[in-house]
Amino acid sequence: MLREQFQRTSRRRTHTNRIVRTRAEALAELRRPCGRFKSIIPTEETLRSFIAEKAADIDNLGNPFFVSDGTPLNWQRLLAFLHENNVIDAPRFSARHYRNDYPHFFDFFELTPMKSRSLSDGREVFYNGFGGSLDPEEAMSKAVGEVLERYFLSTYKLDTLRAASYAELSKRERVIDIHQFDFFLDWQKKRFSTLAFDDESVLRWVQGRELQSGVPVYLPAQIVYWNYLRTPPDLPPEKMIFMQTTSGSAGHFTKDEATLGALLEAIQREGFLIYWLNNLSPNIIDIETVEDRTLRDFVDCIRRFDFEIYFLNTTTDLAVPSVTCAIVDYNDPDGPVIGIGSSAGFDLKGILMQSAIEALSVTQFVSYDKRYVLPEDYVPFVSTDLARMERLHAWKGPEMEKQFRFFISGKKQSAQAFIGDAGSCSTVDSRLAHIVNLFASLGKGYEIYTYEVKNSILKALGYHVVRAIVPRLVPLYLVEFAAPLKARRLREVPEKIGYKAAEKFNPWPHPFP
C-alpha cells in the first residue's frame, strides 16, 4: 500500500502524560525496583513507606488521589538521584518524537547527561543515553544504562593519568604492546602526521587489567575514554593510536555481563567493517525461518509501512553470530533513506530484535534532516570533516541507494544456519568463557584487556561499566581520515569465511551509526 507522506511528528505518550494515583499506589510504586538497579532508598524510608501504604489502604479518607508525571515514581526517584549527582542534566526522560508515517510500536527513551568542563578534561561531546524496547521498563533501563556508560567513560582528569612514552614506561611497568595497533598505511601517516606514533611518542596511561590473568596492565588513556582530548591546552598533542569511539564499551549489572557486552560490541562492529570495506555481500537471514512469532510480527509491522528490512549475516572467522540489520525507506520524499543497526550474541531473537530496533531508530533519525551531498572533489579516506552526522545523512537518495545495493544482495540462508550451535551457550559464564577461549586460541594480538570504572554512584546502583580492548580487532572509525586501512584482519578474514578480499577498499563512507 502507499504510505501517506507528510513530515509532522507525533510524540509517543507512554510515561509523558500526567496520571492519577492514590497515595497507597504511589507509595507501593515508589518502592518497586527499577529493573535490576539497586534501590537507592534507605531501608528506614522503605519501612516508613510500607507502613504508610498499609495505613492508607485502611483509611480511605487518608488515601487521597493526586496527579503527577506519568513516569513511574521509582524511576523518577532514580533519575532524581542521577541529577543530584551531576550525571544527567534533568531528572526526566525525553520521549522520542515519531513521524506519523513511521512505525512507533516500541518505547524509546532518551536521557541527556550533565555537561560541564569541570567534570572532565575530555573534549566536549554531544550525546544522549538511548533505550528502545517493546517493554517500557526495559527501554528505561537501557537508557539509564547507556547514559551511565557514556558518562563514566568520558569523565576523566589529566592529573590522574600517567604521562610517559611507551619506551620509558615499558621498562618499569607492564604495558600493552602498542606495536599491535598497526592500523594505518604509510601514505596515511605521511599525510596525517598525527597517525604516526612510535615508541618515543608521549602518551597518557591508565591502569587496566589483562582479563585472563587479572594482571594489571597500563593502557593508553585515549583508547579507554571515548572523548579523550589528544590536544590538551598548554600541553604537547598526542599521536593517535586509533580513533576513539564508544565501540567496545558496555554497562551491565555484573562485571562479567559488562565485559561480555563490551566484547560482543567490538566483535559485531569489526564484522560490519570487514564486509563493508571489502565490498562483500553478506548472506541474508530468511526471517520466515525464524520460529519466534513476536519477532516475525515485529518485522511484518515494519514492512506494512513499505520499508524493506534485511538481516545480514556479518559473522566473521570468530564464529560469534553477528548481524547487521538494514532498513530502506523507498517512500520518503528525499529517499530512499537507509539506516543500519547491528548486534552480536548467542540468542537469535535477542540479536535480531536489537539490530532491528537500532536500524529503525537510525532510519528515522536520518529522515529528519536534509541529505548530505559528498563534495565533487571527494577523495576516500582523507576527509577530516566527514564525521558521524555527515556520513549518516549521506545515505539518502537514488545514487547512494545504488552504492548500497551490493550490501543487501547476498544469498538467503536460514536462521538456524546463521545461529548454528551458539544457542547452547545459554549463560553469561558460558558465553564469556567461549569468547575468552576463542581469543586465547588465536594467539598473540588477541589478548583481552579491560578497564572497569570505579565510582561510588555505580556502586550504589549495582552497575558496572567496562571498556574491552582486543588489539587485533579492526576498530570502528567515524571520521574518514582515521580508517584503519592497514588492519591485518581486513585482508585475512574474507578468505577464511569463503570470500575474497577486495583489491581496493569500498570508497563510500560507511553508514554505521
Coordinates of C-alpha atoms in Angstrom, one line a residue:
M1 CA 0.0 0.0 0.0
L2 CA 1.1 3.6 -0.5
R3 CA 2.2 5.3 2.7
E4 CA 0.9 8.8 3.4
Q5 CA 3.7 11.2 3.1
F6 CA 3.9 14.1 5.5
Q7 CA 6.5 15.4 7.9
R8 CA 4.5 16.2 11.0
T9 CA 5.6 14.3 14.1
S10 CA 3.7 12.7 17.0
R11 CA 5.1 12.1 20.5
R12 CA 4.7 8.7 22.0
R13 CA 2.7 9.4 25.1
T14 CA 3.8 6.5 27.3
H15 CA 5.0 7.9 30.6
T16 CA 4.8 11.5 29.4
N17 CA 1.2 12.3 30.3
R18 CA 0.0 13.3 33.8
I19 CA -1.7 10.4 35.6
V20 CA -3.8 9.9 38.7
R21 CA -2.6 7.7 41.6
T22 CA -3.9 7.0 45.1
R23 CA -1.5 7.6 47.9
A24 CA -1.2 3.9 48.5
E25 CA -0.5 3.2 44.9
A26 CA 2.2 5.9 44.8
L27 CA 3.9 4.5 47.9
A28 CA 3.9 1.0 46.5
E29 CA 5.2 2.2 43.1
L30 CA 8.0 4.2 44.8
R31 CA 9.4 1.0 46.4
R32 CA 9.4 -1.1 43.3
P33 CA 12.8 -1.9 41.9
C34 CA 14.0 -0.1 38.7
G35 CA 14.8 -3.2 36.7
R36 CA 18.0 -4.7 38.2
F37 CA 19.4 -1.4 39.5
K38 CA 19.9 -1.5 43.3
S39 CA 17.4 0.6 45.3
I40 CA 18.8 4.0 46.4
I41 CA 16.0 4.3 49.0
P42 CA 17.3 3.8 52.6
T43 CA 15.9 0.9 54.5
E44 CA 14.3 3.1 57.1
E45 CA 12.5 5.1 54.4
T46 CA 11.3 1.9 52.7
L47 CA 9.8 0.7 56.0
R48 CA 8.1 4.0 56.6
S49 CA 6.7 3.9 53.1
F50 CA 5.3 0.4 53.6
I51 CA 3.6 1.3 56.9
A52 CA 2.1 4.5 55.3
E53 CA 0.8 2.5 52.3
K54 CA -1.0 0.0 54.6
A55 CA -2.5 2.8 56.7
A56 CA -3.8 4.5 53.5
D57 CA -5.4 1.2 52.4
I58 CA -7.3 1.0 55.7
D59 CA -8.3 4.7 55.8
N60 CA -9.9 5.8 52.6
L61 CA -10.0 9.4 53.7
G62 CA -6.3 9.2 54.3
N63 CA -5.7 7.7 50.8
P64 CA -6.3 10.8 48.6
F65 CA -5.7 10.9 44.8
F66 CA -3.1 13.1 43.3
V67 CA -1.8 13.9 39.9
S68 CA 1.9 13.5 38.9
D69 CA 4.2 12.8 36.0
G70 CA 3.4 9.6 34.1
T71 CA 6.9 8.2 34.6
P72 CA 6.8 5.6 37.3
L73 CA 7.7 7.1 40.7
N74 CA 10.5 4.6 41.3
W75 CA 12.2 5.7 38.1
Q76 CA 11.6 9.3 38.9
R77 CA 13.4 8.8 42.2
L78 CA 16.3 7.1 40.3
L79 CA 16.5 10.0 37.8
A80 CA 16.5 12.5 40.7
F81 CA 19.5 10.6 42.3
L82 CA 21.4 10.8 39.0
H83 CA 20.6 14.5 38.6
E84 CA 21.6 15.3 42.2
N85 CA 25.0 13.6 41.4
N86 CA 25.6 15.6 38.2
V87 CA 25.2 12.6 35.9
I88 CA 22.1 13.8 34.0
D89 CA 21.1 17.4 33.3
A90 CA 17.4 17.0 34.1
P91 CA 15.6 14.3 36.2
R92 CA 13.3 13.2 33.4
F93 CA 13.2 11.1 30.3
S94 CA 12.7 12.6 26.9
A95 CA 10.4 10.5 24.8
R96 CA 11.1 10.1 21.1
H97 CA 9.2 12.2 18.5
Y98 CA 7.9 10.0 15.7
R99 CA 7.0 10.8 12.2
N100 CA 3.4 9.8 11.6
D101 CA 4.4 7.7 8.7
Y102 CA 6.9 5.7 10.7
P103 CA 6.3 2.7 13.0
H104 CA 6.1 3.6 16.7
F105 CA 5.1 0.4 18.3
F106 CA 8.0 0.3 20.7
D107 CA 9.1 2.5 23.5
F108 CA 12.2 4.7 23.1
F109 CA 13.6 6.9 25.8
E110 CA 16.5 9.4 26.0
L111 CA 18.5 10.9 28.8
T112 CA 20.8 13.9 28.4
P113 CA 24.0 13.8 30.5
M114 CA 25.3 16.7 32.6
K115 CA 27.9 18.7 30.6
S116 CA 30.4 20.7 32.4
R117 CA 34.1 21.4 31.7
S118 CA 34.7 21.0 35.4
L119 CA 33.7 17.3 35.3
S120 CA 36.2 16.1 32.6
D121 CA 39.3 17.2 30.8
G122 CA 38.0 15.4 27.7
R123 CA 36.7 17.1 24.6
E124 CA 33.2 18.4 24.7
V125 CA 30.9 15.8 23.1
F126 CA 27.2 15.8 22.5
Y127 CA 25.4 12.6 23.2
N128 CA 22.4 11.1 24.9
G129 CA 21.7 7.8 26.5
F130 CA 19.1 5.9 24.4
G131 CA 17.0 2.9 25.2
G132 CA 14.5 1.2 22.9
S133 CA 12.4 -1.9 23.6
L134 CA 8.9 -3.4 23.2
D135 CA 8.8 -3.3 27.0
P136 CA 8.8 0.2 28.5
E137 CA 10.6 -0.8 31.7
E138 CA 13.4 -2.4 29.7
A139 CA 13.6 0.7 27.5
M140 CA 14.0 3.0 30.5
S141 CA 16.7 0.6 32.0
K142 CA 18.6 0.7 28.7
A143 CA 18.5 4.5 28.6
V144 CA 19.8 4.8 32.1
G145 CA 22.5 2.1 31.5
E146 CA 23.7 3.8 28.3
V147 CA 23.9 7.3 29.8
L148 CA 26.0 5.7 32.7
E149 CA 28.3 4.0 30.3
R150 CA 28.8 7.1 28.1
Y151 CA 29.1 9.4 31.1
F152 CA 31.7 7.5 33.1
L153 CA 33.9 6.6 30.1
S154 CA 34.0 10.3 29.1
T155 CA 34.8 11.6 32.6
Y156 CA 38.5 11.8 33.5
K157 CA 41.0 14.3 34.8
L158 CA 44.5 14.7 33.4
D159 CA 46.2 14.8 36.8
T160 CA 45.0 11.2 37.4
L161 CA 46.8 9.9 34.3
R162 CA 50.4 8.9 33.9
A163 CA 52.4 10.6 31.1
A164 CA 55.3 8.7 29.5
S165 CA 56.5 7.2 26.3
Y166 CA 56.0 3.5 25.6
A167 CA 59.7 3.1 25.6
E168 CA 60.0 4.7 29.1
L169 CA 57.0 3.1 30.8
S170 CA 57.6 -0.4 29.5
K171 CA 60.9 -0.5 31.3
R172 CA 59.2 -0.1 34.7
E173 CA 55.6 -1.4 34.3
R174 CA 53.6 -4.0 32.4
V175 CA 52.2 -2.1 29.4
I176 CA 50.0 -3.1 26.5
D177 CA 52.2 -3.6 23.3
I178 CA 51.3 -0.6 21.2
H179 CA 53.0 -2.1 18.2
Q180 CA 50.0 -4.4 17.8
F181 CA 47.9 -1.3 16.9
D182 CA 49.4 -1.0 13.4
F183 CA 46.3 0.2 11.6
F184 CA 47.5 3.0 9.3
L185 CA 49.2 2.7 5.9
D186 CA 52.4 4.7 5.1
W187 CA 50.5 7.2 2.9
Q188 CA 48.1 7.9 5.8
K189 CA 50.9 8.5 8.2
K190 CA 52.7 10.8 5.7
R191 CA 49.5 12.8 5.0
F192 CA 48.4 12.9 8.7
S193 CA 51.4 13.0 11.0
T194 CA 49.1 12.6 14.0
L195 CA 48.7 8.9 12.9
A196 CA 52.5 8.3 13.1
F197 CA 53.1 7.3 16.7
D198 CA 56.3 5.4 17.8
D199 CA 58.0 4.1 21.0
E200 CA 59.1 7.7 21.9
S201 CA 55.6 9.3 21.5
V202 CA 54.5 10.6 24.9
L203 CA 51.1 9.2 25.8
R204 CA 48.9 9.3 28.9
W205 CA 48.2 6.0 30.5
V206 CA 45.5 4.5 32.8
Q207 CA 45.8 1.1 34.6
G208 CA 43.5 -1.7 33.4
R209 CA 43.9 -5.5 33.5
E210 CA 44.6 -8.4 31.2
L211 CA 41.4 -10.3 31.5
Q212 CA 42.6 -13.9 31.5
S213 CA 45.4 -13.4 34.1
G214 CA 44.0 -10.5 36.0
V215 CA 47.4 -8.9 35.9
P216 CA 47.4 -5.0 36.0
V217 CA 48.4 -3.5 32.6
Y218 CA 48.8 0.1 31.6
L219 CA 46.6 1.1 28.7
P220 CA 46.7 4.4 26.6
A221 CA 44.0 6.6 28.1
Q222 CA 43.0 7.6 24.6
I223 CA 41.7 4.1 23.8
V224 CA 39.8 3.9 27.1
Y225 CA 38.0 7.3 27.2
W226 CA 35.9 7.9 24.1
N227 CA 36.1 11.7 24.3
Y228 CA 39.8 11.8 25.1
L229 CA 41.4 15.1 24.1
R230 CA 44.7 14.5 22.4
T231 CA 45.4 18.2 22.2
P232 CA 45.0 19.5 25.8
P233 CA 45.6 23.2 26.4
D234 CA 49.3 24.1 27.2
L235 CA 50.5 20.5 26.6
P236 CA 52.0 18.8 23.5
P237 CA 49.5 16.9 21.4
E238 CA 49.4 13.1 21.5
K239 CA 49.6 10.9 18.4
M240 CA 46.5 8.9 17.6
I241 CA 46.7 5.1 18.1
F242 CA 43.2 4.6 16.6
M243 CA 40.1 6.7 16.5
Q244 CA 38.3 7.0 19.8
T245 CA 34.7 5.8 19.8
T246 CA 32.3 4.1 22.2
S247 CA 32.8 0.8 20.5
G248 CA 33.9 -1.9 22.9
S249 CA 32.3 -0.3 25.9
A250 CA 29.3 -1.6 27.8
G251 CA 27.5 -1.3 31.1
H252 CA 25.6 -4.0 32.9
F253 CA 24.7 -5.3 36.4
T254 CA 27.7 -7.6 36.8
K255 CA 31.3 -7.2 35.7
D256 CA 31.1 -10.3 33.6
E257 CA 27.9 -9.2 31.8
A258 CA 29.5 -5.8 31.1
T259 CA 32.7 -7.4 29.8
L260 CA 30.7 -9.8 27.6
G261 CA 28.7 -6.9 26.2
A262 CA 31.8 -4.9 25.5
L263 CA 33.4 -7.8 23.7
L264 CA 30.3 -8.5 21.7
E265 CA 30.1 -4.9 20.6
A266 CA 33.7 -4.9 19.4
I267 CA 33.1 -8.1 17.5
Q268 CA 29.9 -7.0 15.7
R269 CA 31.4 -3.7 14.6
E270 CA 34.5 -5.3 13.3
G271 CA 32.3 -7.7 11.4
F272 CA 30.4 -4.9 9.7
L273 CA 33.7 -3.1 8.7
I274 CA 35.2 -6.3 7.2
Y275 CA 32.2 -6.9 5.0
W276 CA 31.7 -3.2 4.1
L277 CA 35.3 -2.2 3.3
N278 CA 35.8 -5.4 1.2
N279 CA 32.6 -4.9 -0.8
L280 CA 31.3 -8.3 0.4
S281 CA 27.6 -9.2 0.1
P282 CA 26.6 -10.9 3.4
N283 CA 24.1 -13.7 3.4
I284 CA 20.6 -12.6 4.1
I285 CA 18.9 -14.3 7.0
D286 CA 15.4 -15.6 5.9
I287 CA 13.1 -14.2 8.6
E288 CA 10.4 -16.7 7.5
T289 CA 12.6 -19.4 9.0
V290 CA 12.5 -17.8 12.4
E291 CA 10.1 -19.6 14.7
D292 CA 9.5 -16.7 17.2
R293 CA 6.2 -15.2 16.5
T294 CA 6.9 -11.9 18.2
L295 CA 9.9 -11.2 16.0
R296 CA 8.1 -12.1 12.8
D297 CA 5.1 -9.9 13.8
F298 CA 7.6 -7.1 14.5
V299 CA 9.1 -7.4 11.0
D300 CA 5.7 -7.7 9.4
C301 CA 4.7 -4.4 11.0
I302 CA 7.8 -2.7 9.7
R303 CA 7.0 -4.0 6.2
R304 CA 3.5 -2.7 6.4
F305 CA 5.0 0.8 6.3
D306 CA 6.6 -0.1 3.0
F307 CA 10.0 -0.4 4.4
E308 CA 12.4 -3.1 3.1
I309 CA 14.2 -4.8 6.0
Y310 CA 17.2 -7.1 5.7
F311 CA 19.0 -9.1 8.4
L312 CA 22.6 -9.6 7.1
N313 CA 25.0 -12.2 8.5
T314 CA 28.2 -10.3 9.2
T315 CA 29.7 -13.1 11.2
T316 CA 33.5 -13.4 10.8
D317 CA 36.0 -16.2 11.4
L318 CA 35.4 -15.6 15.1
A319 CA 32.2 -17.6 14.7
V320 CA 30.2 -15.4 17.2
P321 CA 26.9 -14.8 15.5
S322 CA 26.8 -11.2 14.3
V323 CA 24.0 -9.5 12.4
T324 CA 23.6 -6.1 10.7
C325 CA 20.0 -5.0 10.1
A326 CA 19.5 -2.7 7.1
I327 CA 16.2 -0.8 6.6
V328 CA 15.5 1.1 3.4
D329 CA 12.6 3.5 3.2
Y330 CA 11.8 4.0 -0.5
N331 CA 8.8 6.3 0.1
D332 CA 10.5 9.2 1.8
P333 CA 10.3 12.3 -0.3
D334 CA 14.1 12.7 -0.1
G335 CA 14.6 8.9 -0.3
P336 CA 15.5 6.2 -0.4
V337 CA 16.6 6.6 3.2
I338 CA 19.0 4.0 4.6
G339 CA 19.7 3.1 8.2
I340 CA 21.5 0.2 9.8
G341 CA 21.9 -1.3 13.3
S342 CA 23.9 -4.3 14.4
S343 CA 24.2 -6.8 17.2
A344 CA 26.1 -9.9 18.2
G345 CA 25.5 -12.7 20.6
F346 CA 24.1 -16.1 21.3
D347 CA 20.3 -15.5 21.4
L348 CA 18.7 -15.4 17.9
K349 CA 15.7 -13.4 18.8
G350 CA 17.6 -11.0 21.0
I351 CA 20.2 -10.0 18.5
L352 CA 17.8 -9.8 15.5
M353 CA 15.4 -7.6 17.6
Q354 CA 18.1 -5.4 18.9
S355 CA 19.6 -4.8 15.5
A356 CA 16.2 -4.0 14.0
I357 CA 15.2 -1.5 16.7
E358 CA 18.5 0.3 16.2
A359 CA 18.2 0.3 12.5
L360 CA 14.6 1.7 12.6
S361 CA 15.7 4.4 15.0
V362 CA 18.6 5.4 12.8
T363 CA 16.5 5.4 9.7
Q364 CA 14.0 7.8 11.3
F365 CA 16.8 10.0 12.6
V366 CA 18.3 10.2 9.1
S367 CA 14.9 11.0 7.6
Y368 CA 14.5 14.2 9.6
D369 CA 17.3 16.2 8.0
K370 CA 18.4 17.0 4.5
R371 CA 20.7 14.8 2.6
Y372 CA 24.4 15.4 3.0
V373 CA 25.9 15.6 -0.5
L374 CA 29.5 14.5 -0.9
P375 CA 31.8 17.2 -2.4
E376 CA 32.5 16.8 -6.1
D377 CA 36.2 16.5 -5.2
Y378 CA 35.5 13.8 -2.6
V379 CA 38.6 11.5 -2.1
P380 CA 38.1 8.4 0.0
F381 CA 39.7 8.2 3.4
V382 CA 41.2 11.6 3.6
S383 CA 38.5 13.9 4.9
T384 CA 38.8 15.2 8.4
D385 CA 35.3 16.9 8.2
L386 CA 33.2 13.9 7.1
A387 CA 32.2 12.6 10.5
R388 CA 29.3 10.7 12.1
M389 CA 26.4 13.1 11.2
E390 CA 27.6 13.7 7.7
R391 CA 28.1 10.1 6.9
L392 CA 24.7 9.1 8.2
H393 CA 22.9 11.8 6.3
A394 CA 24.8 10.9 3.1
W395 CA 22.8 7.7 2.8
K396 CA 19.7 9.2 1.2
G397 CA 18.7 9.4 -2.4
P398 CA 18.8 7.1 -5.5
E399 CA 22.6 7.5 -6.1
M400 CA 23.5 6.4 -2.6
E401 CA 21.0 3.6 -2.7
K402 CA 22.7 2.3 -5.8
Q403 CA 26.0 2.2 -3.9
F404 CA 24.4 0.4 -1.0
R405 CA 22.7 -2.3 -3.1
F406 CA 25.6 -4.7 -3.1
F407 CA 25.3 -5.0 0.7
I408 CA 21.8 -6.3 0.5
S409 CA 22.2 -8.6 -2.5
G410 CA 23.6 -11.7 -0.8
K411 CA 22.2 -15.2 -0.8
K412 CA 19.4 -16.2 1.6
Q413 CA 20.2 -18.6 4.4
S414 CA 18.0 -20.0 7.2
A415 CA 18.0 -18.6 10.7
Q416 CA 19.3 -21.9 12.0
A417 CA 22.3 -21.9 9.6
F418 CA 23.1 -18.4 10.9
I419 CA 22.9 -19.1 14.6
G420 CA 24.4 -22.6 14.4
D421 CA 25.0 -24.2 17.9
A422 CA 25.6 -20.8 19.5
G423 CA 22.3 -21.2 21.4
S424 CA 24.0 -23.9 23.5
C425 CA 25.9 -21.1 25.3
S426 CA 22.9 -20.1 27.5
T427 CA 24.6 -18.4 30.5
V428 CA 26.8 -15.4 30.9
D429 CA 29.6 -17.6 32.2
S430 CA 29.5 -20.0 29.2
R431 CA 29.3 -17.1 26.7
L432 CA 32.1 -15.2 28.2
A433 CA 34.2 -18.4 28.5
H434 CA 33.5 -19.2 24.9
I435 CA 34.8 -15.8 23.7
V436 CA 37.8 -15.9 26.1
N437 CA 38.8 -19.3 24.9
L438 CA 38.3 -18.4 21.3
F439 CA 40.7 -15.4 21.5
A440 CA 43.2 -17.4 23.6
S441 CA 43.4 -20.0 20.8
L442 CA 44.2 -17.3 18.2
G443 CA 47.5 -16.3 20.0
K444 CA 49.4 -13.0 20.1
G445 CA 47.4 -9.9 19.5
Y446 CA 44.1 -11.5 20.7
E447 CA 44.7 -10.9 24.4
I448 CA 41.7 -9.2 26.1
Y449 CA 42.4 -6.1 28.1
T450 CA 39.7 -4.4 30.2
Y451 CA 39.2 -1.2 32.2
E452 CA 36.4 -1.0 34.7
V453 CA 35.2 2.3 36.0
K454 CA 35.3 2.5 39.8
N455 CA 32.8 5.1 41.2
S456 CA 30.6 5.4 44.2
I457 CA 27.5 6.2 42.1
L458 CA 27.9 3.0 40.1
K459 CA 28.5 1.1 43.3
A460 CA 25.3 2.5 44.8
L461 CA 23.3 1.4 41.7
G462 CA 24.9 -2.0 41.5
Y463 CA 26.1 -1.2 37.9
H464 CA 29.4 -1.9 36.1
V465 CA 30.9 0.0 33.2
V466 CA 33.7 -1.8 31.3
R467 CA 35.9 -1.0 28.3
A468 CA 37.3 -4.0 26.5
I469 CA 40.2 -4.0 24.0
V470 CA 41.5 -6.8 21.8
P471 CA 44.4 -5.3 19.8
R472 CA 44.0 -7.3 16.6
L473 CA 40.3 -6.5 16.1
V474 CA 39.5 -3.8 13.5
P475 CA 38.4 -0.7 15.3
L476 CA 35.4 1.3 14.3
Y477 CA 36.1 4.8 12.8
L478 CA 33.7 7.6 12.3
V479 CA 35.9 10.2 10.6
E480 CA 37.2 9.2 7.2
F481 CA 40.9 10.0 7.6
A482 CA 41.1 7.6 10.5
A483 CA 40.1 4.5 8.6
P484 CA 42.3 1.6 9.8
L485 CA 43.3 0.5 6.3
K486 CA 46.3 -1.4 7.3
A487 CA 44.5 -3.7 9.8
R488 CA 45.6 -7.2 9.1
R489 CA 42.2 -8.7 9.6
L490 CA 40.7 -6.7 6.8
R491 CA 42.8 -8.7 4.4
E492 CA 43.0 -12.0 6.2
V493 CA 39.4 -12.7 7.2
P494 CA 37.5 -12.7 3.9
E495 CA 39.3 -15.8 2.6
K496 CA 38.7 -17.6 5.9
I497 CA 34.9 -17.2 5.5
G498 CA 34.6 -18.1 1.9
Y499 CA 35.0 -14.6 0.3
K500 CA 37.9 -12.8 -1.5
A501 CA 39.5 -9.7 0.0
A502 CA 38.9 -6.6 -2.2
E503 CA 41.8 -5.3 -4.3
K504 CA 40.5 -1.8 -3.4
F505 CA 38.5 -0.9 -0.4
N506 CA 35.0 0.4 -0.7
P507 CA 35.4 4.1 -1.2
W508 CA 32.0 5.2 0.1
P509 CA 31.7 6.4 3.7
H510 CA 30.2 3.6 5.8
P511 CA 26.7 4.2 7.2
F512 CA 27.3 2.7 10.6
P513 CA 25.9 4.9 13.4

